[in-house]
Coordinates of C-alpha atoms and ligand atoms in Angstrom, one line a residue:
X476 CA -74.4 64.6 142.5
X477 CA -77.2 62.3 144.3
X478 CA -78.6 61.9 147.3
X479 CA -78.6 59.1 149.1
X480 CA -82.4 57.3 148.7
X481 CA -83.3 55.7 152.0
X482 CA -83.3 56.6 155.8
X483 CA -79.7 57.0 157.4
X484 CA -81.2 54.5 160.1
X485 CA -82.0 51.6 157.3
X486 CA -78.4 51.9 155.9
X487 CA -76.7 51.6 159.0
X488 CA -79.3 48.7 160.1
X489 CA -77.9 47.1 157.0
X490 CA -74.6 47.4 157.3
X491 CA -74.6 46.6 161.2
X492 CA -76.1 43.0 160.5
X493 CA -73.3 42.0 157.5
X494 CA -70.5 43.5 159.6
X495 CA -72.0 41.7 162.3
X496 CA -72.1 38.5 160.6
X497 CA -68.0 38.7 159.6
X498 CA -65.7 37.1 162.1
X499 CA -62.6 38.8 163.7
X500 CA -59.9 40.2 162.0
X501 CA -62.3 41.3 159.1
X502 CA -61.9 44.3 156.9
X503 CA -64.3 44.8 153.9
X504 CA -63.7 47.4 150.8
X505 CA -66.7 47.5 148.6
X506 CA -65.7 49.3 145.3
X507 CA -68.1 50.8 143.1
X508 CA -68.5 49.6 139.6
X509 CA -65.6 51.1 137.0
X510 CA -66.4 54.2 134.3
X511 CA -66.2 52.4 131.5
X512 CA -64.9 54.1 128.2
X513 CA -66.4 53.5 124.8
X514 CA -64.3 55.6 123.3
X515 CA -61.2 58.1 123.8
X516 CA -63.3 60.2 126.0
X517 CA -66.7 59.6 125.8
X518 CA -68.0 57.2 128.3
X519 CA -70.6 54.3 128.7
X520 CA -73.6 55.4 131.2
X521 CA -72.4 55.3 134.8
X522 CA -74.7 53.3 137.2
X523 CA -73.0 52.7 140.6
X524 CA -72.8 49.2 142.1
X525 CA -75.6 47.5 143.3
X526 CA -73.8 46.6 147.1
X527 CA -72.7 50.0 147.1
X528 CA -76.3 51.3 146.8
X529 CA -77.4 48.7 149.6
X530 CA -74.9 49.8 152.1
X531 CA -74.8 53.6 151.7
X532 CA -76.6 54.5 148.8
X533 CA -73.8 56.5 147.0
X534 CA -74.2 56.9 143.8
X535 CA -71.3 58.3 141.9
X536 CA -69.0 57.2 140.2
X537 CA -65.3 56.2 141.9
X538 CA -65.9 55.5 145.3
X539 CA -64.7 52.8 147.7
X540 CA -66.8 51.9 151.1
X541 CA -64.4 50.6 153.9
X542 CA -65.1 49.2 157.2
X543 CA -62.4 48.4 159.4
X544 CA -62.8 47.5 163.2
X545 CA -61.6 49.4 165.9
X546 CA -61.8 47.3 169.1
X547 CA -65.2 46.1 169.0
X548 CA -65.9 49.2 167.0
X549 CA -66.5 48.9 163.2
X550 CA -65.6 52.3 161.7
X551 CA -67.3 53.0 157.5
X552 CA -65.1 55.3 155.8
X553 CA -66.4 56.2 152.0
X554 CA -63.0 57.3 149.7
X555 CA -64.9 59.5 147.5
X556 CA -63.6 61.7 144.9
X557 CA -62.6 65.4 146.6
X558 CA -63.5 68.5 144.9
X559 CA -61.7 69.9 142.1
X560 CA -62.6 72.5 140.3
X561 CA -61.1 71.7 137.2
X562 CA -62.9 68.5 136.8
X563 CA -65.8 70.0 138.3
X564 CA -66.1 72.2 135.2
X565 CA -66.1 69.4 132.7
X566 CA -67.8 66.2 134.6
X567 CA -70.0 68.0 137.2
X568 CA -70.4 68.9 140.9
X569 CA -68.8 66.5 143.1
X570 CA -70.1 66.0 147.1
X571 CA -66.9 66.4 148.4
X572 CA -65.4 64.9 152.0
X573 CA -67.3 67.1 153.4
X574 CA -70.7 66.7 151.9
X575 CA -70.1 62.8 152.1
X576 CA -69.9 62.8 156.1
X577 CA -72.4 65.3 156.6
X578 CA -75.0 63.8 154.4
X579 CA -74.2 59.9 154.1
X580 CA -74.6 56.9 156.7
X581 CA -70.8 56.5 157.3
X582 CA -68.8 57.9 160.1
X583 CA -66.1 59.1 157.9
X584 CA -64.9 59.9 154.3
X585 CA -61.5 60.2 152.8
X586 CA -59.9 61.5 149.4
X587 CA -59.8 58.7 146.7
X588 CA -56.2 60.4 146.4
X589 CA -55.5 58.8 150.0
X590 CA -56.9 55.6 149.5
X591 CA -53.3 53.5 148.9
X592 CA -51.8 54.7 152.4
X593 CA -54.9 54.4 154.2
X594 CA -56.3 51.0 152.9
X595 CA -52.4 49.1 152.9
X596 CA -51.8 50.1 156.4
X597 CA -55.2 48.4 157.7
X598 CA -54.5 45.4 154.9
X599 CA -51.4 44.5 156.6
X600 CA -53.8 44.1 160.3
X601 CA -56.5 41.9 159.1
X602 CA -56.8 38.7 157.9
X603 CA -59.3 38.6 155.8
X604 CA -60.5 41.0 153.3
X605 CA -63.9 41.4 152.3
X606 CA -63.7 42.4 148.5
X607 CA -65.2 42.2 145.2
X608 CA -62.9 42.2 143.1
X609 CA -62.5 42.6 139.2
X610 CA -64.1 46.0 139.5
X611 CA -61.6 48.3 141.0
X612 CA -57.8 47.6 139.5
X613 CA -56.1 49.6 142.3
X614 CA -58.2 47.8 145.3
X615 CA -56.8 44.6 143.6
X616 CA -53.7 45.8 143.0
X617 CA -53.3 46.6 146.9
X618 CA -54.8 44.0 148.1
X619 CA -52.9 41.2 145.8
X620 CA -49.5 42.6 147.4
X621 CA -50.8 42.1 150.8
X622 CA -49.5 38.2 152.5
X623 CA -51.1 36.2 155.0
X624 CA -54.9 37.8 154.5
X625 CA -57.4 35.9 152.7
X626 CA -59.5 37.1 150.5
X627 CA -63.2 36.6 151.2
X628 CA -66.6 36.9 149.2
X629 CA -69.1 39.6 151.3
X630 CA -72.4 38.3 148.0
X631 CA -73.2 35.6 149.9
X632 CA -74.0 37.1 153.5
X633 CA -74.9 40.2 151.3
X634 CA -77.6 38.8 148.8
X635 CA -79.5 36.8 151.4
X636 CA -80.2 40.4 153.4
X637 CA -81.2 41.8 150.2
X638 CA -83.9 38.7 149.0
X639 CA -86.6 40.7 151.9
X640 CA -87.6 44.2 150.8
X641 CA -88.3 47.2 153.4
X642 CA -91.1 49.1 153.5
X643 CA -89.6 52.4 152.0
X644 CA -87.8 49.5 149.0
X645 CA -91.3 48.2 148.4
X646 CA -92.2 52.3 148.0
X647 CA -89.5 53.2 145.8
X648 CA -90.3 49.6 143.5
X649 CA -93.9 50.4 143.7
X650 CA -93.0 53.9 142.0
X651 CA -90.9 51.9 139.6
X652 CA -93.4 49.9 139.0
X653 CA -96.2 52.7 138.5
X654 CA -94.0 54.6 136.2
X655 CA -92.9 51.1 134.4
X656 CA -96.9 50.6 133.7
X657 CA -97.8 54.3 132.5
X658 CA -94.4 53.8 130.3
X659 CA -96.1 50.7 128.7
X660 CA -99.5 52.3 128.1
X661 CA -97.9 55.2 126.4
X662 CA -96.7 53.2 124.1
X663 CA -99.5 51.4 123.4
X664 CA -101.5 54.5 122.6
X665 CA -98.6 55.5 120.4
X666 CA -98.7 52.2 118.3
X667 CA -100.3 51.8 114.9
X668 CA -99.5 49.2 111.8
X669 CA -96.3 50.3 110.3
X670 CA -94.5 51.5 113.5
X671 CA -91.1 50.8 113.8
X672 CA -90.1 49.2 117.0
X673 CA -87.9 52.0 118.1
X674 CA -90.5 54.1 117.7
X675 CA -92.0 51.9 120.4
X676 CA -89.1 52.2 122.1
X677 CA -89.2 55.8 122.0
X678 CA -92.8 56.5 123.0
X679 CA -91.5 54.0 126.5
X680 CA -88.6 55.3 127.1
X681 CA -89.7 58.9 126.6
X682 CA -91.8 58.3 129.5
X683 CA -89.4 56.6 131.7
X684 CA -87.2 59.9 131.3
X685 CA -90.0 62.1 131.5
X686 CA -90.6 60.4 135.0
X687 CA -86.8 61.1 136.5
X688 CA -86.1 57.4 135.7
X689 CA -83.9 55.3 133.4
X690 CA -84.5 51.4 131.9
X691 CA -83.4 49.0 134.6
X692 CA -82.2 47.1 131.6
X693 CA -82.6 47.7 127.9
X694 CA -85.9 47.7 126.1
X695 CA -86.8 44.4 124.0
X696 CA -89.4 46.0 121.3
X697 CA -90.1 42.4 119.3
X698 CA -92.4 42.6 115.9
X699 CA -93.7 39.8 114.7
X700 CA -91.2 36.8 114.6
X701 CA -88.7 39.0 116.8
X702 CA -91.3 38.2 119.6
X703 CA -89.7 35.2 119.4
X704 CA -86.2 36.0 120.3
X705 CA -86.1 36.0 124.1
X706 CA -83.1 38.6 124.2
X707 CA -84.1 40.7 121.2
X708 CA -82.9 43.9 121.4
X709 CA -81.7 45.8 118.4
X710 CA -85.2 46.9 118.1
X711 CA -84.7 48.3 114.1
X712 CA -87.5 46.9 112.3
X713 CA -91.0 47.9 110.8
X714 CA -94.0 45.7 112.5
X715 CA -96.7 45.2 109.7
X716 CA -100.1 45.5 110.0
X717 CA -101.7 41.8 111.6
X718 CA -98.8 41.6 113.8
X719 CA -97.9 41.5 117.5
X720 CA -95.2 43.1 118.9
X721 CA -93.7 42.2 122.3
X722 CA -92.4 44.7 124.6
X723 CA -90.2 44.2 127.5
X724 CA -89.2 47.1 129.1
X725 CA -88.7 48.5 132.8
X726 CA -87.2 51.2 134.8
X727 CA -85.5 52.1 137.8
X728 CA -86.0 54.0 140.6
X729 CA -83.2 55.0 142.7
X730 CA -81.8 51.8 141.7
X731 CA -84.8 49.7 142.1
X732 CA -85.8 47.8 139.0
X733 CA -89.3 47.2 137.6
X734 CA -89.5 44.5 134.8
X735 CA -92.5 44.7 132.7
X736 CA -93.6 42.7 129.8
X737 CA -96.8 43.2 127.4
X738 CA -97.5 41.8 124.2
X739 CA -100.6 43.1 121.9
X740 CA -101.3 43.6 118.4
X741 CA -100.0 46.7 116.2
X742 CA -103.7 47.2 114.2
X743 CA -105.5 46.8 117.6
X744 CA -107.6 43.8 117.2
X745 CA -106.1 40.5 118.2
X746 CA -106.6 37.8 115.1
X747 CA -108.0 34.2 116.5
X748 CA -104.5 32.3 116.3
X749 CA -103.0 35.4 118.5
X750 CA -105.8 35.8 120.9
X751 CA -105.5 31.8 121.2
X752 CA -102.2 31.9 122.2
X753 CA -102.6 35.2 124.4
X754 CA -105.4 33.5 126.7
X755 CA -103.4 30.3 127.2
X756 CA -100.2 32.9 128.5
X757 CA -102.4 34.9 130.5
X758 CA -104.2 31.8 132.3
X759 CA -100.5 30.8 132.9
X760 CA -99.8 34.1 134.2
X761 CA -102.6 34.1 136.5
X762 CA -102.0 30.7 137.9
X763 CA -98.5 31.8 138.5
X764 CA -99.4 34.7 140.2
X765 CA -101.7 33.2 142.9
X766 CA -99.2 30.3 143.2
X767 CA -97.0 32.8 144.9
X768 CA -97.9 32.2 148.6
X769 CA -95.8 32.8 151.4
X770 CA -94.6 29.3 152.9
X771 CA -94.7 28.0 149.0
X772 CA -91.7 26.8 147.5
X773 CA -89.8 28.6 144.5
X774 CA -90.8 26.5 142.4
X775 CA -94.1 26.3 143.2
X776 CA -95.2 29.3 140.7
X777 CA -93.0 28.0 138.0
X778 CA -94.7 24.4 138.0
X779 CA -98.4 26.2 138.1
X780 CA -97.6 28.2 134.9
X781 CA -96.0 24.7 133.4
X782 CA -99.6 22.9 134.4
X783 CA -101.5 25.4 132.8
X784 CA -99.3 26.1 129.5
X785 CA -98.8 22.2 128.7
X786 CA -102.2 21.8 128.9
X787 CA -103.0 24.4 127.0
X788 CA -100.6 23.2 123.9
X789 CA -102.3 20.1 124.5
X790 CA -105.6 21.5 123.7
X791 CA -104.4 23.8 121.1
X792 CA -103.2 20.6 119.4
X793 CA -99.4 21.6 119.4
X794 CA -99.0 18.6 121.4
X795 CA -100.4 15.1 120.9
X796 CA -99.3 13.9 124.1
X797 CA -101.0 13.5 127.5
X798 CA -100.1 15.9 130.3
X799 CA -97.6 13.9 132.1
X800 CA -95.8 13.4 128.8
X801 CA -96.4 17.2 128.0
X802 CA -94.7 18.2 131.7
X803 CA -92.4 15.7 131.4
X804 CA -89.5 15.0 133.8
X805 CA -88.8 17.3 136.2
X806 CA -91.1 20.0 134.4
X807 CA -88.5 19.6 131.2
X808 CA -90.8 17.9 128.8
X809 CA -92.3 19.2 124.7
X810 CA -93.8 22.1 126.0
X811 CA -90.3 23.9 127.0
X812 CA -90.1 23.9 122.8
X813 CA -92.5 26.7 123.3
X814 CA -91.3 27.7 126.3
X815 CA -87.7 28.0 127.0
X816 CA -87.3 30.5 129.9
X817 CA -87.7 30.2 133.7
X818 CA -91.2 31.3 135.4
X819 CA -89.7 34.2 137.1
X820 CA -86.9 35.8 139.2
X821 CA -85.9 37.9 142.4
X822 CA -86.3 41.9 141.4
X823 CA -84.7 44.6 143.7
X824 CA -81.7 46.6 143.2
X825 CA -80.6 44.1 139.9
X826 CA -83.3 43.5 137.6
X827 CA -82.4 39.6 137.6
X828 CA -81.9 40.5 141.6
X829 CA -79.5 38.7 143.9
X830 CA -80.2 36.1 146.4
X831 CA -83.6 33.8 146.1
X832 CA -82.9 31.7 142.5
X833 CA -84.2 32.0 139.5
X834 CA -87.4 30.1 139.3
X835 CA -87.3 26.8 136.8
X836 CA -83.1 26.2 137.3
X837 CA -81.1 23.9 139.4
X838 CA -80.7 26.6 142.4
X839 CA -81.5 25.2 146.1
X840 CA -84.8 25.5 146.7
X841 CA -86.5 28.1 148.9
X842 CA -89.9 29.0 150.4
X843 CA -91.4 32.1 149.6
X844 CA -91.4 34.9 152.1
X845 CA -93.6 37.9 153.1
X846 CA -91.3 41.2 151.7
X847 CA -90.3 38.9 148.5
X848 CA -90.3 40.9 145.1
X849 CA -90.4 38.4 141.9
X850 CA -91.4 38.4 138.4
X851 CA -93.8 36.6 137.2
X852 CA -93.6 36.2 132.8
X853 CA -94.7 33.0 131.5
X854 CA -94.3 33.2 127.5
X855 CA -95.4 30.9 124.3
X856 CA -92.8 31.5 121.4
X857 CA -93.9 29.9 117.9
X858 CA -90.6 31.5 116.0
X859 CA -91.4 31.0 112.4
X860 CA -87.6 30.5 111.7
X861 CA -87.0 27.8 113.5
X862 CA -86.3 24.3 112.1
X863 CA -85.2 22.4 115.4
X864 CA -88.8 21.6 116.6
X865 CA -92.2 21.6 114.8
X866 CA -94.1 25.0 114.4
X867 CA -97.7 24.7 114.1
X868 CA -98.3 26.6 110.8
X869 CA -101.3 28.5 112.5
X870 CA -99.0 30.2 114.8
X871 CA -96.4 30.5 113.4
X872 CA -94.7 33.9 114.2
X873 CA -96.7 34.5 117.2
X874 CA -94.9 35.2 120.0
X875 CA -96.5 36.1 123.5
X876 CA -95.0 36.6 126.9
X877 CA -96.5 38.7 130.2
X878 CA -95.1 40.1 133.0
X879 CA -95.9 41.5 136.4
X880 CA -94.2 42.2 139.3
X881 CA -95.3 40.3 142.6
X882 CA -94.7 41.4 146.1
X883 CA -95.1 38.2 148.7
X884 CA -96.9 39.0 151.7
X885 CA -98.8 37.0 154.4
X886 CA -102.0 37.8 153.0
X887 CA -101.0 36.4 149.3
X888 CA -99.4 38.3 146.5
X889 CA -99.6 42.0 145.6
X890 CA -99.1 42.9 141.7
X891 CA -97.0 46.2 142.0
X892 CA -97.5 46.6 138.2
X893 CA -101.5 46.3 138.6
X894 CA -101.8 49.5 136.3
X895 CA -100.6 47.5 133.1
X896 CA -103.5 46.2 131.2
X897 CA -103.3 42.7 129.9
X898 CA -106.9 41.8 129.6
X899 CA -107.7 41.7 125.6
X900 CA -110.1 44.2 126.1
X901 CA -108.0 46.5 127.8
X902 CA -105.4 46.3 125.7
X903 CA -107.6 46.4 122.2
X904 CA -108.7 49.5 124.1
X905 CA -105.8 51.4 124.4
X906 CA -104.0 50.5 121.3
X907 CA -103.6 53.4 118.7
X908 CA -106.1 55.3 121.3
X909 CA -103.8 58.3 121.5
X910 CA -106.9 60.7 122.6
Ligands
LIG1178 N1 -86.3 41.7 131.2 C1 -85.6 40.5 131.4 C2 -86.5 39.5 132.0 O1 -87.7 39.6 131.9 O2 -86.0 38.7 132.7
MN1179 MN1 -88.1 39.4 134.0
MN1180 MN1 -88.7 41.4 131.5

C-alpha cells in the first residue's frame, strides 16, 4: 500500500494536457506493468509502470487507469484490485475503491473484477483506443475483439511531457540523488584490497535500503578488467590489491531514478597509469558538464567530452593520429575503441528516461531546456581481454567511467549528485576510511 508521491493538482495538470492533446472519440487504458512469476509462487519484485506513476502515481500492482469522455467531460476511473481479506492475509493491505477515490487524483475507481463489462461497453463508443499494450493480456484481449477502433500509441504525446521536470520531481531526484551519493561513499569507506565486489555491492545497496529506497537499476560493481564490461553485472569476483573497481549504482525515489557512477582504486592510492587515465575521464566529464547549457544542442555535451577524450588518447600516445583523425566522422573515429557508449541520457521516472534521445545516437536532435535532467558519464575502457583493437600494455585493465546527474536550468547546469567525490584526493580520502 503507497501513497501517491506528488500534489493531486500536478497529476491532474498532467493528465489534463495529454487528454487534451487526443482528438474526439478517444478513450485511453493505461495498464500497469504485469507481476511477473519466477517461480510457482514466488514472484519477481513488483515496480509499477512508469506512465502509470506519471498520471496518478499508483503504485501497486494490477491496476488499470481509464479515461473516457463524457461530452466534453473526460472522466479517470482507476480499476484497482478490491479488498479481500483472504489475499489480504498473504500479499498485504490493499487501498480498496474506497481508499483509491478518496486519496488518488481520479474521479472514480472500480473493482478489477468489473473491468471486462465496464471497459467493452466504452470500447464499442470510441474510435480510438489509447493503449499500451503487451503488458496487460486481458486489456489486449478486450480490446483485440473490438472492430472499427484503432489502436493508438499515448508514449509519444506522453514522453515529450515528461522530458521537463517539476519542481517537487526535481525534489524527489535531488533526494535520489543525495541518497545515491551517501550510498557511493559508504562504500568507498567500506572497500579495502581483497573485497569482493558484492561486498561492494552490499555496503551500496545497504544504504539505498537503509534510506527507504531501492536501485533504479541493478548495481554494476567492476574489479579490475570487469571495469571494462559496460553491462557487468554479476558482481561475484575478488578485486586484488592495485586494482580499480568501477561502480555504477543508483536508486529511486518514489520512482525517480538517480544514476551514479564512480571509479577509484581498492588499496586507496591511484597508481600513475590509473590516475592517467582518471584525469583524462574527469576533464571529459567536466567539459561535458558545463557543455550542458540551455539553448545547446543534445549533442552538444557528447561532442565536448569527445574533444577532450580524443585528445587526451592523443597525448597519452594510444593514438598516433591528429585530432580530426582521432574525432573522426561524425564523432565515430579511434577513440570510440576506448569509448563505446553515448555521453549521456534523459533521467526521470526510467533510469534511461523517456523522451529527449540518448546523447551520441541517431535520435532527432534537440536543444537543451531549463527543467532537463541528464546523465552525464564519459568512460575510458582498456579491457585487457580484448583482441579486436590494440590495448596499450600500460593500461591495460584499466577501466574508468564517471557519472553525475545534471539538472538544466537558465542559469547553467546543477550537479544533483554534487555530494559524490571524484576529485583523486577526495576519493584517496575516503577509501578504506571507515572512521
Ligand atoms: N546505469 C546505466 C547507465 O549509466 O546508463
Ligand atoms: Mn547512465
Ligand atoms: Mn550509470
Amino acid at each position: 500500500m503507497s501513497e501517491p508521491a506528488l500534489s493531486d493538482s500536478e497529476y491532474l495538470s498532467r493528465q489534463s494536457v495529454f487528454l487534451g492533446q487526443l482528438p474526439e472519440g478517444s478513450l485511453v487504458l493505461m495498464p500497469t506493468n504485469p507481476v511477473v512469476y519466477r517461480s510457482n509462487d514466488t514472484t519477481f519484485p513488483f515496480r509499477a509502470n512508469s506512465y502509470m506513476l506519471y498520471l496518478c502515481g499508483w503504485s501497486d500492482p494490477e491496476a488499470v487507469l481509464m479515461a473516457h469522455r463524457e461530452g466534453a467531460e473526460w472522466i479517470t476511473t482507476l480499476f484497482v484490485q478490491p479488498h479481500d481479506t483472504k489475499a489480504e492475509i498473504w500479499e498485504g493491505r490493499r487501498v480498496g475503491i474506497e481508499g483509491t477515490v478518496s486519496g488518488w487524483p481520479v474521479d472514480q475507481a472500480h473493482s478489477l473484477e468489473d473491468i471486462a463489462d465496464s471497459v467493452t461497453s466504452h470500447l464499442n463508443a470510441c474510435t480510438s483506443v489509447y493503449c499500451i499494450s503487451g503488458l496487460n493480456s486481458e486489456l489486449d484481449e478486450l480490446i483485440s475483439r473490438v472492430d472499427g477502433a484503432e489502436l493508438a500509441d499515448p508514449t509519444p504525446i506522453l514522453d515529450d511531457m515528461r522530458v521537463l521536470k517539476s519542481k517537487d520531481e526535481i525534489r524527489l531526484m535531488q533526494e535520489s540523488a543525495d541518497i545515491a551519493s551517501a550510498s557511493h561513499i559508504a562504500a568507498m569507506r567500506a572497500t579495502f584490497p581483497g573485497i569482493g565486489e558484492w561486498q561492494v555491492q552490499s555496503a551500496i545497496e545497504a544504504h539505498f535500503i537503509a534510506c527507504k529506497s531501492r536501485w533504479s537499476y541493478p548495481s554494476i560493481v567492476g574489479g579490475g578488467d570487469n571495469a571494462t564490461i559496460l553491462h557487468y553485472n554479476s558482481n561475484d569476483n575478488k578485486i586484488s590489491d592495485g586494482e580499480l573497481v568501477l561502480v555504477d549504482a543508483g536508486c529511486e525515489v518514489s520512482g525517480y531514478a538517480s544514476d551514479i557512477t564512480r571509479t577509484w582504486p581498492v588499496n586507496g592510492k591511484f597508481s600513475d597509469q590509473q590516475r592517467e587515465v582518471y584525469e583524462l575521464v574527469l576533464k571529459a566529464e567536466l567539459a561535458g558538464i558545463e557543455a550542458c547549457q540551455a539553448g545547446s544542442p543534445w549533442s552538444s555535451m557528447h561532442h565536448a567530452t569527445s574533444r577532450v577524450l580524443a585528445q587526451g588518447l592523443i597525448d597519452l600516445g594510444v593514438l598516433d593520429c591528429s585530432l580530426e583523425d582521432a574525432l573522426g566522422d561524425d564523432f565515430n573515429g579511434p577513440f570510440r575503441n576506448y569509448f563505446m557508449h553515448g555521453s549521456g541520457h534523459m533521467l526521470g521516472l526510467d533510469v534511461h528516461d523517456v523522451g529527449g534521445g540518448r546523447q551520441g545516437d541517431d535520435k532527432p536532435e534537440r536543444s537543451f531546456e531549463p527543467g532537463m535532467v541528464l546523465t552525464v558519464e564519459p568512460g575510458l575502457y582498456f579491457g585487457s581481454w580484448r583482441t579486436d583493437v590494440e590495448i596499450p600494455e600500460r593500461y591495460a585493465g584499466i577501466g574508468v567511467r564517471i557519472e553525475d546527474n545534471v539538472l538544466i536550468t537558465s542559469d547553467g547546469p546543477v550537479v544533483l549528485t554534487s555530494s559524490c567525490p571524484k576529485t583523486i584526493d577526495e576519493i584517496e580520502a575516503l577509501v578504506g576510511n571507515d572512521g
